[in-house]
Amino acid sequence: METGSVITELEKRLPSKRFEHVLRVTETAKKLALRHGVSVDRAEQAALFHDIAKFMEPAAMRKLLEKNEEDRMLLSFHHELWHAAAGRIIAMEEFGVTDPDILNAIRFHTTGRAGMSTLEKLIYIADLIEPGRNFPGIEELREAAEQGIDVAMKDCIVHSVLYLIDRRAPVFPDSIECYNEHVQRK
Ligand SMILES: [Fe+2]
Ligand SMILES: [Fe+2]
């Protein structure tokens, strides 16, 4: 797959702010991959595609997810969560991505899940800490990402779950399972 043609396609599908976010996530993911011994090429691919469906109409996303028999529970949650699952399908169907690890990294970048691969965690972390993000505690998350992927993933999922609970927002079960797994690990 040509990186250049994916970037051209992203530019068409995303408003400039989101497009720039994707480029920053990609750079962050490549740096983390290099630092922690993950394939830079696969990190780049997963990062480029992670938000490809972010600006799809909710009705079109619903159709796509239903047609592909995606997790029904996802559709009962806010459509903000749907773009990750829709992105996986688009990467597969429109761009011919077949690598299951890359597809899972796209699929679980918003919720996390129990049993994430290193690449999945790396994309989740890069999405949260890319240089354009700014929220209380982000420097600690960036430092954790320097230390290790597992350390950082634990801090990131704790941050995300707390953020939702703070706002009395629903937490998707995959995120709770991800949280439980990380806080139970010694
Ligand atoms: Fe996203
Ligand atoms: Fe993102």
PDB file of N, CA and C in Angstrom, residues 71-135:
ATOM      1  N   ASP A  71     -20.261  -5.923  16.388  1.00  0.00           N
ATOM      2  CA  ASP A  71     -20.779  -5.969  17.752  1.00  0.00           C
ATOM      3  C   ASP A  71     -22.056  -5.120  17.886  1.00  0.00           C
ATOM      4  N   ARG A  72     -23.182  -5.766  18.146  1.00  0.00           N
ATOM      5  CA  ARG A  72     -24.465  -5.059  18.242  1.00  0.00           C
ATOM      6  C   ARG A  72     -24.454  -4.045  19.385  1.00  0.00           C
ATOM      7  N   MET A  73     -23.706  -4.392  20.410  1.00  0.00           N
ATOM      8  CA  MET A  73     -23.706  -3.505  21.567  1.00  0.00           C
ATOM      9  C   MET A  73     -23.147  -2.127  21.215  1.00  0.00           C
ATOM     10  N   LEU A  74     -22.214  -2.116  20.289  1.00  0.00           N
ATOM     11  CA  LEU A  74     -21.593  -0.853  19.867  1.00  0.00           C
ATOM     12  C   LEU A  74     -22.661   0.130  19.382  1.00  0.00           C
ATOM     13  N   LEU A  75     -23.643  -0.388  18.658  1.00  0.00           N
ATOM     14  CA  LEU A  75     -24.681   0.483  18.095  1.00  0.00           C
ATOM     15  C   LEU A  75     -25.614   1.049  19.162  1.00  0.00           C
ATOM     16  N   SER A  76     -25.596   0.460  20.346  1.00  0.00           N
ATOM     17  CA  SER A  76     -26.428   1.009  21.414  1.00  0.00           C
ATOM     18  C   SER A  76     -25.667   2.090  22.197  1.00  0.00           C
ATOM     19  N   PHE A  77     -24.394   2.266  21.859  1.00  0.00           N
ATOM     20  CA  PHE A  77     -23.612   3.344  22.470  1.00  0.00           C
ATOM     21  C   PHE A  77     -23.525   4.516  21.490  1.00  0.00           C
ATOM     22  N   HIS A  78     -22.970   5.628  21.965  1.00  0.00           N
ATOM     23  CA  HIS A  78     -22.894   6.846  21.151  1.00  0.00           C
ATOM     24  C   HIS A  78     -22.124   6.597  19.851  1.00  0.00           C
ATOM     25  N   HIS A  79     -22.575   7.255  18.755  1.00  0.00           N
ATOM     26  CA  HIS A  79     -21.944   6.990  17.458  1.00  0.00           C
ATOM     27  C   HIS A  79     -20.481   7.440  17.371  1.00  0.00           C
ATOM     28  N   GLU A  80     -20.054   8.244  18.357  1.00  0.00           N
ATOM     29  CA  GLU A  80     -18.640   8.606  18.453  1.00  0.00           C
ATOM     30  C   GLU A  80     -17.746   7.339  18.480  1.00  0.00           C
ATOM     31  N   LEU A  81     -18.287   6.286  19.085  1.00  0.00           N
ATOM     32  CA  LEU A  81     -17.503   5.044  19.188  1.00  0.00           C
ATOM     33  C   LEU A  81     -17.491   4.228  17.895  1.00  0.00           C
ATOM     34  N   TRP A  82     -18.410   4.526  16.977  1.00  0.00           N
ATOM     35  CA  TRP A  82     -18.564   3.657  15.804  1.00  0.00           C
ATOM     36  C   TRP A  82     -17.438   3.787  14.792  1.00  0.00           C
ATOM     37  N   HIS A  83     -16.774   4.965  14.756  1.00  0.00           N
ATOM     38  CA  HIS A  83     -15.817   5.204  13.671  1.00  0.00           C
ATOM     39  C   HIS A  83     -14.629   4.241  13.674  1.00  0.00           C
ATOM     40  N   ALA A  84     -14.318   3.688  14.853  1.00  0.00           N
ATOM     41  CA  ALA A  84     -13.187   2.757  14.916  1.00  0.00           C
ATOM     42  C   ALA A  84     -13.537   1.454  14.178  1.00  0.00           C
ATOM     43  N   ALA A  85     -14.743   0.960  14.447  1.00  0.00           N
ATOM     44  CA  ALA A  85     -15.190  -0.274  13.780  1.00  0.00           C
ATOM     45  C   ALA A  85     -15.409  -0.023  12.285  1.00  0.00           C
ATOM     46  N   ALA A  86     -15.961   1.133  11.954  1.00  0.00           N
ATOM     47  CA  ALA A  86     -16.173   1.477  10.538  1.00  0.00           C
ATOM     48  C   ALA A  86     -14.820   1.631   9.829  1.00  0.00           C
ATOM     49  N   GLY A  87     -13.855   2.224  10.518  1.00  0.00           N
ATOM     50  CA  GLY A  87     -12.526   2.415   9.947  1.00  0.00           C
ATOM     51  C   GLY A  87     -11.863   1.091   9.591  1.00  0.00           C
ATOM     52  N   ARG A  88     -12.042   0.112  10.452  1.00  0.00           N
ATOM     53  CA  ARG A  88     -11.470  -1.220  10.181  1.00  0.00           C
ATOM     54  C   ARG A  88     -12.055  -1.796   8.883  1.00  0.00           C
ATOM     55  N   ILE A  89     -13.358  -1.660   8.721  1.00  0.00           N
ATOM     56  CA  ILE A  89     -14.019  -2.217   7.532  1.00  0.00           C
ATOM     57  C   ILE A  89     -13.552  -1.476   6.271  1.00  0.00           C
ATOM     58  N   ILE A  90     -13.433  -0.148   6.376  1.00  0.00           N
ATOM     59  CA  ILE A  90     -12.984   0.648   5.216  1.00  0.00           C
ATOM     60  C   ILE A  90     -11.539   0.300   4.840  1.00  0.00           C
ATOM     61  N   ALA A  91     -10.682   0.153   5.856  1.00  0.00           N
ATOM     62  CA  ALA A  91      -9.284  -0.203   5.575  1.00  0.00           C
ATOM     63  C   ALA A  91      -9.225  -1.536   4.829  1.00  0.00           C
ATOM     64  N   MET A  92     -10.094  -2.443   5.232  1.00  0.00           N
ATOM     65  CA  MET A  92     -10.130  -3.767   4.608  1.00  0.00           C
ATOM     66  C   MET A  92     -10.724  -3.712   3.204  1.00  0.00           C
ATOM     67  N   GLU A  93     -11.926  -3.149   3.119  1.00  0.00           N
ATOM     68  CA  GLU A  93     -12.676  -3.230   1.866  1.00  0.00           C
ATOM     69  C   GLU A  93     -12.180  -2.261   0.797  1.00  0.00           C
ATOM     70  N   GLU A  94     -11.805  -1.060   1.212  1.00  0.00           N
ATOM     71  CA  GLU A  94     -11.422  -0.059   0.206  1.00  0.00           C
ATOM     72  C   GLU A  94      -9.920   0.011  -0.044  1.00  0.00           C
ATOM     73  N   PHE A  95      -9.132  -0.409   0.949  1.00  0.00           N
ATOM     74  CA  PHE A  95      -7.685  -0.276   0.802  1.00  0.00           C
ATOM     75  C   PHE A  95      -6.952  -1.614   0.840  1.00  0.00           C
ATOM     76  N   GLY A  96      -7.708  -2.679   0.997  1.00  0.00           N
ATOM     77  CA  GLY A  96      -7.105  -4.012   0.925  1.00  0.00           C
ATOM     78  C   GLY A  96      -6.178  -4.369   2.074  1.00  0.00           C
ATOM     79  N   VAL A  97      -6.360  -3.717   3.233  1.00  0.00           N
ATOM     80  CA  VAL A  97      -5.534  -4.074   4.395  1.00  0.00           C
ATOM     81  C   VAL A  97      -5.999  -5.445   4.903  1.00  0.00           C
ATOM     82  N   THR A  98      -5.056  -6.354   5.097  1.00  0.00           N
ATOM     83  CA  THR A  98      -5.431  -7.701   5.542  1.00  0.00           C
ATOM     84  C   THR A  98      -4.787  -8.078   6.868  1.00  0.00           C
ATOM     85  N   ASP A  99      -3.734  -7.378   7.252  1.00  0.00           N
ATOM     86  CA  ASP A  99      -3.007  -7.714   8.481  1.00  0.00           C
ATOM     87  C   ASP A  99      -3.948  -7.589   9.693  1.00  0.00           C
ATOM     88  N   PRO A 100      -4.253  -8.716  10.366  1.00  0.00           N
ATOM     89  CA  PRO A 100      -5.244  -8.664  11.456  1.00  0.00           C
ATOM     90  C   PRO A 100      -4.825  -7.755  12.610  1.00  0.00           C
ATOM     91  N   ASP A 101      -3.514  -7.655  12.844  1.00  0.00           N
ATOM     92  CA  ASP A 101      -3.049  -6.810  13.954  1.00  0.00           C
ATOM     93  C   ASP A 101      -3.286  -5.325  13.643  1.00  0.00           C
ATOM     94  N   ILE A 102      -3.040  -4.950  12.396  1.00  0.00           N
ATOM     95  CA  ILE A 102      -3.299  -3.561  11.981  1.00  0.00           C
ATOM     96  C   ILE A 102      -4.807  -3.287  12.068  1.00  0.00           C
ATOM     97  N   LEU A 103      -5.595  -4.233  11.589  1.00  0.00           N
ATOM     98  CA  LEU A 103      -7.058  -4.051  11.612  1.00  0.00           C
ATOM     99  C   LEU A 103      -7.580  -3.947  13.046  1.00  0.00           C
ATOM    100  N   ASN A 104      -7.028  -4.749  13.937  1.00  0.00           N
ATOM    101  CA  ASN A 104      -7.459  -4.662  15.346  1.00  0.00           C
ATOM    102  C   ASN A 104      -7.009  -3.352  15.991  1.00  0.00           C
ATOM    103  N   ALA A 105      -5.851  -2.869  15.596  1.00  0.00           N
ATOM    104  CA  ALA A 105      -5.369  -1.590  16.152  1.00  0.00           C
ATOM    105  C   ALA A 105      -6.321  -0.453  15.763  1.00  0.00           C
ATOM    106  N   ILE A 106      -6.852  -0.522  14.542  1.00  0.00           N
ATOM    107  CA  ILE A 106      -7.837   0.480  14.113  1.00  0.00           C
ATOM    108  C   ILE A 106      -9.137   0.266  14.904  1.00  0.00           C
ATOM    109  N   ARG A 107      -9.562  -0.977  14.958  1.00  0.00           N
ATOM    110  CA  ARG A 107     -10.863  -1.348  15.554  1.00  0.00           C
ATOM    111  C   ARG A 107     -10.976  -0.975  17.041  1.00  0.00           C
ATOM    112  N   PHE A 108      -9.870  -1.084  17.758  1.00  0.00           N
ATOM    113  CA  PHE A 108      -9.964  -0.891  19.217  1.00  0.00           C
ATOM    114  C   PHE A 108      -9.299   0.398  19.699  1.00  0.00           C
ATOM    115  N   HIS A 109      -9.068   1.344  18.769  1.00  0.00           N
ATOM    116  CA  HIS A 109      -8.343   2.549  19.201  1.00  0.00           C
ATOM    117  C   HIS A 109      -9.171   3.481  20.076  1.00  0.00           C
ATOM    118  N   THR A 110     -10.486   3.347  20.076  1.00  0.00           N
ATOM    119  CA  THR A 110     -11.281   4.236  20.947  1.00  0.00           C
ATOM    120  C   THR A 110     -11.628   3.580  22.278  1.00  0.00           C
ATOM    121  N   THR A 111     -11.867   2.281  22.266  1.00  0.00           N
ATOM    122  CA  THR A 111     -12.329   1.625  23.492  1.00  0.00           C
ATOM    123  C   THR A 111     -11.223   0.881  24.220  1.00  0.00           C
ATOM    124  N   GLY A 112     -10.173   0.457  23.492  1.00  0.00           N
ATOM    125  CA  GLY A 112      -9.269  -0.524  24.082  1.00  0.00           C
ATOM    126  C   GLY A 112     -10.027  -1.834  24.232  1.00  0.00           C
ATOM    127  N   ARG A 113      -9.391  -2.828  24.766  1.00  0.00           N
ATOM    128  CA  ARG A 113     -10.038  -4.106  25.075  1.00  0.00           C
ATOM    129  C   ARG A 113      -9.069  -4.921  25.904  1.00  0.00           C
ATOM    130  N   ALA A 114      -9.546  -6.019  26.482  1.00  0.00           N
ATOM    131  CA  ALA A 114      -8.629  -6.930  27.171  1.00  0.00           C
ATOM    132  C   ALA A 114      -7.834  -7.671  26.099  1.00  0.00           C
ATOM    133  N   GLY A 115      -6.604  -8.000  26.401  1.00  0.00           N
ATOM    134  CA  GLY A 115      -5.793  -8.800  25.488  1.00  0.00           C
ATOM    135  C   GLY A 115      -5.305  -8.046  24.265  1.00  0.00           C
ATOM    136  N   MET A 116      -5.081  -6.759  24.404  1.00  0.00           N
ATOM    137  CA  MET A 116      -4.566  -5.986  23.263  1.00  0.00           C
ATOM    138  C   MET A 116      -3.144  -6.409  22.920  1.00  0.00           C
ATOM    139  N   SER A 117      -2.824  -6.357  21.629  1.00  0.00           N
ATOM    140  CA  SER A 117      -1.447  -6.600  21.194  1.00  0.00           C
ATOM    141  C   SER A 117      -0.630  -5.328  21.450  1.00  0.00           C
ATOM    142  N   THR A 118       0.686  -5.458  21.313  1.00  0.00           N
ATOM    143  CA  THR A 118       1.549  -4.285  21.507  1.00  0.00           C
ATOM    144  C   THR A 118       1.201  -3.192  20.496  1.00  0.00           C
ATOM    145  N   LEU A 119       0.942  -3.588  19.251  1.00  0.00           N
ATOM    146  CA  LEU A 119       0.586  -2.592  18.226  1.00  0.00           C
ATOM    147  C   LEU A 119      -0.735  -1.887  18.572  1.00  0.00           C
ATOM    148  N   GLU A 120      -1.714  -2.648  19.037  1.00  0.00           N
ATOM    149  CA  GLU A 120      -2.997  -2.040  19.423  1.00  0.00           C
ATOM    150  C   GLU A 120      -2.785  -1.004  20.532  1.00  0.00           C
ATOM    151  N   LYS A 121      -1.984  -1.368  21.519  1.00  0.00           N
ATOM    152  CA  LYS A 121      -1.725  -0.442  22.635  1.00  0.00           C
ATOM    153  C   LYS A 121      -0.997   0.797  22.139  1.00  0.00           C
ATOM    154  N   LEU A 122      -0.029   0.567  21.277  1.00  0.00           N
ATOM    155  CA  LEU A 122       0.775   1.677  20.758  1.00  0.00           C
ATOM    156  C   LEU A 122      -0.110   2.718  20.041  1.00  0.00           C
ATOM    157  N   ILE A 123      -1.061   2.253  19.266  1.00  0.00           N
ATOM    158  CA  ILE A 123      -1.951   3.177  18.547  1.00  0.00           C
ATOM    159  C   ILE A 123      -2.881   3.895  19.535  1.00  0.00           C
ATOM    160  N   TYR A 124      -3.386   3.149  20.505  1.00  0.00           N
ATOM    161  CA  TYR A 124      -4.252   3.754  21.522  1.00  0.00           C
ATOM    162  C   TYR A 124      -3.503   4.898  22.228  1.00  0.00           C
ATOM    163  N   ILE A 125      -2.259   4.620  22.596  1.00  0.00           N
ATOM    164  CA  ILE A 125      -1.445   5.607  23.321  1.00  0.00           C
ATOM    165  C   ILE A 125      -1.119   6.809  22.415  1.00  0.00           C
ATOM    166  N   ALA A 126      -0.672   6.513  21.190  1.00  0.00           N
ATOM    167  CA  ALA A 126      -0.286   7.599  20.270  1.00  0.00           C
ATOM    168  C   ALA A 126      -1.461   8.538  20.010  1.00  0.00           C
ATOM    169  N   ASP A 127      -2.661   7.974  19.907  1.00  0.00           N
ATOM    170  CA  ASP A 127      -3.865   8.780  19.676  1.00  0.00           C
ATOM    171  C   ASP A 127      -4.096   9.757  20.836  1.00  0.00           C
ATOM    172  N   LEU A 128      -3.803   9.293  22.035  1.00  0.00           N
ATOM    173  CA  LEU A 128      -4.063  10.103  23.228  1.00  0.00           C
ATOM    174  C   LEU A 128      -2.972  11.144  23.492  1.00  0.00           C
ATOM    175  N   ILE A 129      -1.730  10.817  23.150  1.00  0.00           N
ATOM    176  CA  ILE A 129      -0.632  11.719  23.576  1.00  0.00           C
ATOM    177  C   ILE A 129       0.008  12.501  22.432  1.00  0.00           C
ATOM    178  N   GLU A 130      -0.540  12.416  21.212  1.00  0.00           N
ATOM    179  CA  GLU A 130       0.106  13.148  20.102  1.00  0.00           C
ATOM    180  C   GLU A 130       0.269  14.628  20.498  1.00  0.00           C
ATOM    181  N   PRO A 131       1.258  15.313  19.909  1.00  0.00           N
ATOM    182  CA  PRO A 131       1.625  16.652  20.378  1.00  0.00           C
ATOM    183  C   PRO A 131       0.503  17.697  20.383  1.00  0.00           C
ATOM    184  N   GLY A 132      -0.570  17.471  19.623  1.00  0.00           N
ATOM    185  CA  GLY A 132      -1.667  18.433  19.610  1.00  0.00           C
ATOM    186  C   GLY A 132      -2.618  18.289  20.798  1.00  0.00           C
ATOM    187  N   ARG A 133      -2.491  17.225  21.546  1.00  0.00           N
ATOM    188  CA  ARG A 133      -3.382  17.015  22.704  1.00  0.00           C
ATOM    189  C   ARG A 133      -2.897  17.832  23.888  1.00  0.00           C
ATOM    190  N   ASN A 134      -3.849  18.323  24.652  1.00  0.00           N
ATOM    191  CA  ASN A 134      -3.494  19.107  25.825  1.00  0.00           C
ATOM    192  C   ASN A 134      -4.571  18.933  26.884  1.00  0.00           C
ATOM    193  N   PHE A 135      -4.256  18.227  27.933  1.00  0.00           N
ATOM    194  CA  PHE A 135      -5.197  18.061  29.056  1.00  0.00           C
ATOM    195  C   PHE A 135      -4.371  17.808  30.321  1.00  0.00           C
TER     196      PHE A 135
END
